[in-house]
């Protein structure tokens, strides 16, 4: 209870009594500043991903340094590397284990399109099995490019309708239209 | 100085024939004598390190179609020997497994089986090592296209939820090759035929 001796850190005279905002604005603000990435490191791009986490590039400046190797504690899968058909199943299963809301960043040429591996063994873009939010060019992309992509993802999260995963789960709309297309 | 030259080898193993080679000693050895020959190489000639197991597909019209290749190094004499062994059956090629002699042969033979479809008789666990287990083809055979062939996605449940398939890769005028000389820009790997456009791909 407030008594004579209580001091408050909140000055109602200066700051007013009430803050008016929208649920979307608050929820998205919270979400975008605590992205917990799941490093899906599959090939050489993962080395750049590690550099981003280290002190020189320091992803924690943007509030997303909490890399979690358990999908259940992560909400942004960074697919960094070549996705083979043999591994694609695993990538999809890990994606499904992540809690909603979740986002996917396709890091580098391989994850975005199959890259230089136009062959029988390589999935031609991870967007054929999971919905991708941000694509990055480069082979490998520079760490700054990953930071840029993550900031773009933050912008995107900021523009989302925050309850959309309650009404229409992303996973249902996972398959992009061309996934089943005959080549 | 080679400690085992072809003449001395042939004296002991009459079934060997010499093989053209640009570098090391190379011999042809019939498949039925392969185990015996390699055992002798390991135990009495000092060839103690199996470096590589691979195979050649000469193409479907040639018989014998498949040749198994082995590189063995002598760590005491510091030289290699290359052994080539033709598979007698072209349709279902097989060779004796060296996994009992050299543990290193185990995964090498699984890879050659996976890529070429050569069965290694006596191998302790001959299953695919690179492609997933029920993949129906052997991708390094001559008739197999680089882009691949449409087959079911490895996991049926994932294939259903993600609506995914294993499709031939778009070659886009590839494969990408580097021309031997020129400036850095010119020797960058590129498709020989660049007449494709993204638009055509989508239609
Ligand atoms: S895009 Fe390049 S650097 Fe990244 S995984 Fe593929 S080959 Fe490696």
XYZ file of C-alpha atoms and ligand atoms in Angstrom:
394
model
C 0.000 0.000 0.000
C 1.091 3.484 -0.675
C 1.990 5.410 2.472
C 3.648 8.694 3.271
C 7.108 7.207 3.068
C 6.646 5.372 -0.256
C 8.702 6.643 -3.158
C 7.634 5.779 -6.671
C 9.884 5.558 -9.663
C 6.972 6.688 -11.774
C 6.197 10.379 -11.738
C 2.547 10.742 -12.583
C 2.811 14.514 -12.759
C 5.319 14.392 -15.565
C 4.437 11.144 -17.286
C 0.662 11.160 -16.970
C -1.536 8.502 -15.537
C -2.263 6.293 -18.510
C -0.486 5.075 -21.601
C -2.812 4.433 -24.496
C -1.704 2.069 -27.204
C -2.815 -0.901 -29.261
C -2.378 -4.534 -28.315
C -0.591 -5.158 -31.618
C 1.894 -2.400 -30.958
C 2.774 -3.665 -27.508
C 2.843 -7.351 -28.351
C 4.891 -6.821 -31.502
C 7.245 -4.482 -29.683
C 7.859 -7.191 -27.124
C 8.244 -9.916 -29.722
C 10.588 -8.106 -32.021
C 12.990 -7.148 -29.295
C 13.326 -10.636 -27.925
C 13.815 -12.863 -30.917
C 15.307 -16.183 -29.826
C 17.015 -17.665 -32.847
C 17.407 -21.364 -33.485
C 20.679 -21.832 -35.409
C 19.908 -24.414 -38.095
C 23.553 -24.532 -39.163
C 23.919 -26.979 -42.019
C 26.992 -25.879 -43.950
C 29.536 -23.109 -44.417
C 27.032 -20.273 -43.815
C 26.823 -21.425 -40.207
C 30.374 -20.184 -39.688
C 29.209 -16.662 -40.513
C 26.271 -17.171 -38.194
C 28.720 -17.953 -35.402
C 30.653 -14.807 -36.216
C 27.443 -12.825 -35.827
C 27.024 -14.228 -32.352
C 30.584 -13.412 -31.357
C 31.908 -10.119 -30.052
C 32.987 -8.435 -33.294
C 29.516 -8.337 -34.829
C 27.599 -8.868 -31.598
C 24.010 -9.699 -32.389
C 23.071 -8.893 -28.796
C 23.055 -5.221 -29.730
C 19.726 -5.989 -31.382
C 18.272 -8.175 -28.669
C 18.494 -11.556 -30.310
C 21.626 -13.133 -28.944
C 19.819 -15.899 -27.081
C 20.548 -18.693 -29.542
C 18.747 -21.815 -28.434
C 19.633 -25.246 -29.690
C 16.301 -26.586 -28.568
C 13.504 -25.675 -30.979
C 11.055 -25.533 -28.099
C 12.805 -22.467 -26.723
C 13.277 -20.644 -30.013
C 11.043 -18.654 -32.303
C 13.212 -17.806 -35.314
C 14.907 -20.526 -37.323
C 17.981 -19.280 -39.164
C 18.564 -21.845 -41.902
C 22.244 -21.317 -42.634
C 23.529 -23.811 -45.127
C 22.774 -26.364 -47.785
C 19.587 -28.328 -47.188
C 19.889 -31.805 -48.640
C 16.799 -33.899 -49.199
C 18.021 -36.227 -46.501
C 18.195 -33.343 -44.011
C 15.016 -31.609 -45.196
C 12.859 -33.947 -43.159
C 14.771 -32.993 -40.020
C 14.542 -29.271 -40.763
C 10.795 -29.532 -41.154
C 10.378 -31.548 -37.965
C 12.430 -29.052 -35.969
C 10.373 -26.242 -37.451
C 7.207 -27.976 -36.317
C 8.571 -28.317 -32.796
C 9.068 -24.562 -32.453
C 6.302 -22.750 -30.608
C 4.136 -20.231 -32.452
C 4.653 -17.476 -33.380
C 7.756 -18.412 -35.355
C 9.743 -17.042 -38.234
C 12.283 -18.412 -40.678
C 15.300 -16.687 -42.182
C 16.858 -18.371 -45.226
C 20.514 -17.427 -44.944
C 22.580 -17.534 -48.111
C 22.187 -18.863 -51.620
C 21.828 -22.505 -50.610
C 19.011 -22.081 -48.147
C 17.213 -19.625 -50.438
C 17.456 -21.498 -53.735
C 19.766 -24.498 -53.509
C 22.636 -22.224 -54.478
C 25.282 -23.759 -56.648
C 24.091 -27.267 -55.844
C 21.725 -27.886 -58.703
C 21.805 -31.584 -58.172
C 19.845 -34.673 -57.245
C 20.791 -34.406 -53.570
C 19.891 -30.815 -52.705
C 16.541 -29.279 -51.858
C 16.189 -26.307 -54.199
C 15.339 -23.755 -51.525
C 14.141 -24.321 -47.984
C 10.919 -22.482 -48.863
C 9.758 -25.750 -50.380
C 9.277 -27.200 -46.920
C 8.908 -24.271 -44.495
C 7.528 -20.724 -44.984
C 10.398 -18.247 -45.230
C 10.104 -14.686 -43.927
C 13.412 -13.203 -45.021
C 15.771 -14.380 -47.770
C 19.412 -13.374 -47.854
C 21.698 -13.367 -50.859
C 25.380 -14.196 -50.642
C 27.611 -17.225 -50.554
C 28.193 -16.842 -47.698
C 26.525 -13.558 -46.724
C 28.639 -11.266 -44.602
C 27.716 -11.079 -40.918
C 26.461 -7.537 -41.468
C 24.028 -8.952 -44.005
C 22.623 -11.322 -41.423
C 22.228 -8.430 -38.994
C 20.438 -6.524 -41.732
C 18.167 -9.471 -42.407
C 17.365 -9.811 -38.720
C 16.536 -6.120 -38.510
C 14.279 -6.543 -41.546
C 12.649 -9.420 -39.720
C 12.109 -7.162 -36.720
C 10.419 -4.625 -38.991
C 8.277 -7.383 -40.392
C 7.286 -8.604 -36.946
C 6.412 -5.013 -36.069
C 3.973 -4.838 -38.963
C 2.254 -8.158 -38.264
C -1.150 -8.645 -36.757
C 0.012 -10.132 -33.520
C -2.917 -12.510 -33.071
C -2.762 -13.905 -36.566
C -1.192 -17.143 -35.391
C -4.235 -17.679 -33.197
C -6.678 -17.352 -36.040
C -4.704 -18.897 -38.911
C -1.702 -20.984 -37.879
C 1.219 -20.409 -40.191
C 1.965 -24.095 -40.531
C -1.274 -24.675 -42.380
C -0.218 -22.193 -45.031
C 3.291 -23.570 -45.058
C 3.516 -24.944 -48.537
C 4.250 -22.251 -51.080
C 2.196 -22.546 -54.215
C 5.017 -23.851 -56.409
C 6.193 -26.591 -54.068
C 4.239 -29.308 -55.792
C 4.831 -27.906 -59.270
C 6.274 -30.205 -61.868
C 9.723 -29.008 -62.856
C 62.487 -46.340 -55.598
C 59.582 -48.690 -55.584
C 60.039 -51.668 -53.317
C 57.474 -53.684 -55.219
C 57.775 -53.421 -58.982
C 55.417 -55.082 -61.334
C 57.781 -57.855 -62.433
C 58.364 -59.084 -58.897
C 54.673 -58.914 -58.113
C 53.754 -60.906 -61.159
C 56.262 -63.550 -60.274
C 54.329 -64.185 -57.099
C 50.816 -63.472 -58.379
C 50.565 -64.744 -61.936
C 47.005 -63.474 -62.401
C 48.033 -59.788 -62.267
C 48.328 -57.666 -65.386
C 49.916 -54.264 -65.598
C 47.760 -51.192 -65.918
C 48.612 -47.861 -67.536
C 49.411 -45.307 -64.899
C 50.622 -41.737 -64.898
C 51.989 -41.995 -61.377
C 52.093 -45.047 -59.125
C 52.341 -48.733 -59.723
C 48.955 -49.954 -60.962
C 47.718 -53.477 -61.519
C 44.597 -55.247 -62.709
C 43.515 -58.012 -60.395
C 40.628 -60.394 -61.120
C 37.854 -60.094 -58.543
C 38.188 -63.684 -57.345
C 41.838 -63.089 -56.350
C 41.349 -59.630 -54.866
C 41.131 -60.708 -51.237
C 44.125 -62.990 -51.483
C 46.203 -60.331 -53.230
C 45.305 -57.569 -50.779
C 45.992 -59.828 -47.821
C 49.469 -60.506 -49.199
C 50.010 -56.797 -49.868
C 49.101 -55.949 -46.307
C 50.871 -58.769 -44.522
C 54.056 -59.311 -46.474
C 54.607 -56.274 -48.692
C 53.984 -53.486 -46.207
C 50.960 -51.898 -47.889
C 49.188 -51.170 -44.642
C 46.966 -48.125 -45.232
C 43.895 -48.287 -47.430
C 43.502 -44.762 -48.749
C 40.624 -44.909 -51.161
C 37.967 -47.209 -52.528
C 36.020 -46.054 -55.532
C 34.750 -47.367 -58.838
C 34.434 -46.475 -62.500
C 31.288 -46.803 -64.589
C 32.552 -47.151 -68.174
C 28.953 -46.832 -69.441
C 26.107 -49.185 -70.209
C 27.438 -50.372 -73.598
C 30.835 -51.446 -72.268
C 31.528 -54.807 -70.727
C 32.829 -55.148 -68.092
C 30.907 -52.041 -67.139
C 32.143 -51.454 -63.571
C 35.701 -51.446 -62.280
C 36.457 -51.194 -58.595
C 39.527 -49.103 -57.731
C 41.638 -49.338 -54.591
C 44.558 -47.164 -53.499
C 46.768 -48.608 -50.806
C 49.733 -46.831 -49.233
C 52.775 -48.346 -47.634
C 53.567 -46.182 -44.631
C 57.018 -47.734 -44.306
C 58.099 -47.464 -47.947
C 56.051 -44.353 -48.742
C 54.547 -45.448 -51.989
C 51.146 -46.279 -53.324
C 49.729 -49.112 -55.319
C 46.530 -48.854 -57.330
C 44.476 -51.990 -57.856
C 41.706 -52.204 -60.414
C 39.256 -55.043 -60.352
C 36.524 -55.560 -62.950
C 33.060 -56.622 -61.838
C 32.108 -59.701 -63.814
C 28.351 -59.065 -63.736
C 27.324 -55.850 -65.504
C 23.711 -55.825 -64.315
C 24.369 -56.659 -60.671
C 28.004 -55.762 -60.088
C 29.695 -57.089 -57.006
C 33.183 -57.350 -55.509
C 34.567 -59.015 -52.398
C 34.600 -56.675 -49.400
C 37.928 -55.580 -47.938
C 36.303 -54.491 -44.677
C 37.723 -57.533 -42.901
C 41.260 -56.608 -43.967
C 41.157 -52.844 -43.648
C 38.508 -51.337 -41.329
C 38.771 -48.193 -43.471
C 37.049 -50.067 -46.272
C 33.792 -50.164 -44.365
C 32.490 -46.659 -45.089
C 34.315 -46.375 -48.420
C 32.507 -49.431 -49.665
C 29.199 -48.158 -48.390
C 29.755 -44.960 -50.335
C 30.686 -46.804 -53.510
C 27.648 -49.018 -53.065
C 25.452 -45.959 -52.558
C 26.784 -44.028 -55.544
C 27.557 -46.848 -57.994
C 25.472 -49.779 -56.845
C 28.343 -52.217 -56.486
C 27.581 -54.819 -53.836
C 30.510 -55.742 -51.603
C 30.157 -59.371 -50.640
C 30.963 -60.015 -46.994
C 30.550 -56.381 -45.927
C 29.299 -56.243 -42.314
C 26.679 -53.531 -42.871
C 26.189 -52.652 -46.507
C 23.660 -49.835 -46.563
C 23.569 -46.380 -48.079
C 25.723 -43.748 -46.450
C 24.975 -40.513 -48.340
C 21.505 -40.810 -49.839
C 18.571 -41.809 -47.646
C 17.981 -45.504 -47.257
C 15.093 -46.152 -49.612
C 16.462 -43.984 -52.412
C 15.945 -46.062 -55.556
C 18.906 -45.007 -57.721
C 22.685 -44.935 -57.698
C 23.449 -41.329 -58.648
C 26.996 -41.602 -59.974
C 26.119 -44.123 -62.656
C 26.560 -42.810 -66.158
C 22.890 -42.857 -67.117
C 21.755 -40.934 -64.021
C 21.066 -37.245 -64.785
C 22.842 -34.688 -62.597
C 19.547 -32.910 -61.925
C 18.059 -36.056 -60.433
C 14.843 -37.972 -60.964
C 11.500 -37.382 -59.295
C 11.034 -39.761 -56.364
C 8.928 -39.637 -53.196
C 10.171 -37.363 -50.407
C 12.145 -39.314 -47.751
C 9.558 -39.020 -44.955
C 5.942 -39.578 -45.961
C 4.401 -37.540 -43.127
C 6.638 -34.546 -43.819
C 5.952 -34.863 -47.525
C 2.272 -34.592 -46.759
C 2.324 -31.628 -44.352
C 4.836 -29.654 -46.391
C 3.551 -30.829 -49.757
C 7.136 -31.544 -50.769
C 8.613 -33.785 -53.425
C 12.064 -34.709 -54.612
C 12.141 -33.010 -57.998
C 14.828 -32.730 -60.651
C 16.830 -29.571 -60.024
C 16.413 -26.805 -62.611
C 19.665 -26.857 -64.557
C 19.308 -23.304 -65.929
C 21.671 -24.037 -68.786
C 24.136 -25.721 -66.412
C 26.078 -27.569 -65.209
C 28.276 -24.678 -64.239
C 31.820 -25.049 -65.457
C 34.923 -22.938 -65.362
C 36.797 -22.236 -68.561
C 40.440 -23.056 -68.073
C 42.003 -19.652 -68.593
C 41.158 -15.972 -68.767
C 40.595 -13.220 -66.282
C 39.049 -13.867 -62.887
C 35.721 -12.773 -64.308
C 35.931 -15.176 -67.225
C 36.966 -18.247 -65.282
C 34.125 -17.857 -62.816
C 31.996 -21.019 -63.135
C 29.039 -20.316 -65.372
C 26.467 -22.077 -67.498
C 27.429 -22.578 -71.129
C 23.880 -21.887 -72.233
C 22.495 -18.735 -70.661
C 19.480 -18.354 -72.891
C 17.085 -19.301 -70.095
C 15.241 -16.651 -68.145
C 13.499 -16.773 -64.821
C 10.263 -16.059 -66.678
C 10.478 -19.215 -68.726
C 11.124 -21.184 -65.544
C 7.876 -20.022 -63.983
C 5.540 -20.543 -66.933
S 25.400 -20.284 -49.619
Fe 27.593 -20.658 -49.944
S 28.525 -20.338 -47.933
Fe 26.302 -20.663 -47.617
S 26.036 -22.837 -47.276
Fe 25.779 -22.481 -49.450
S 27.801 -22.847 -50.330
Fe 28.082 -22.535 -48.131
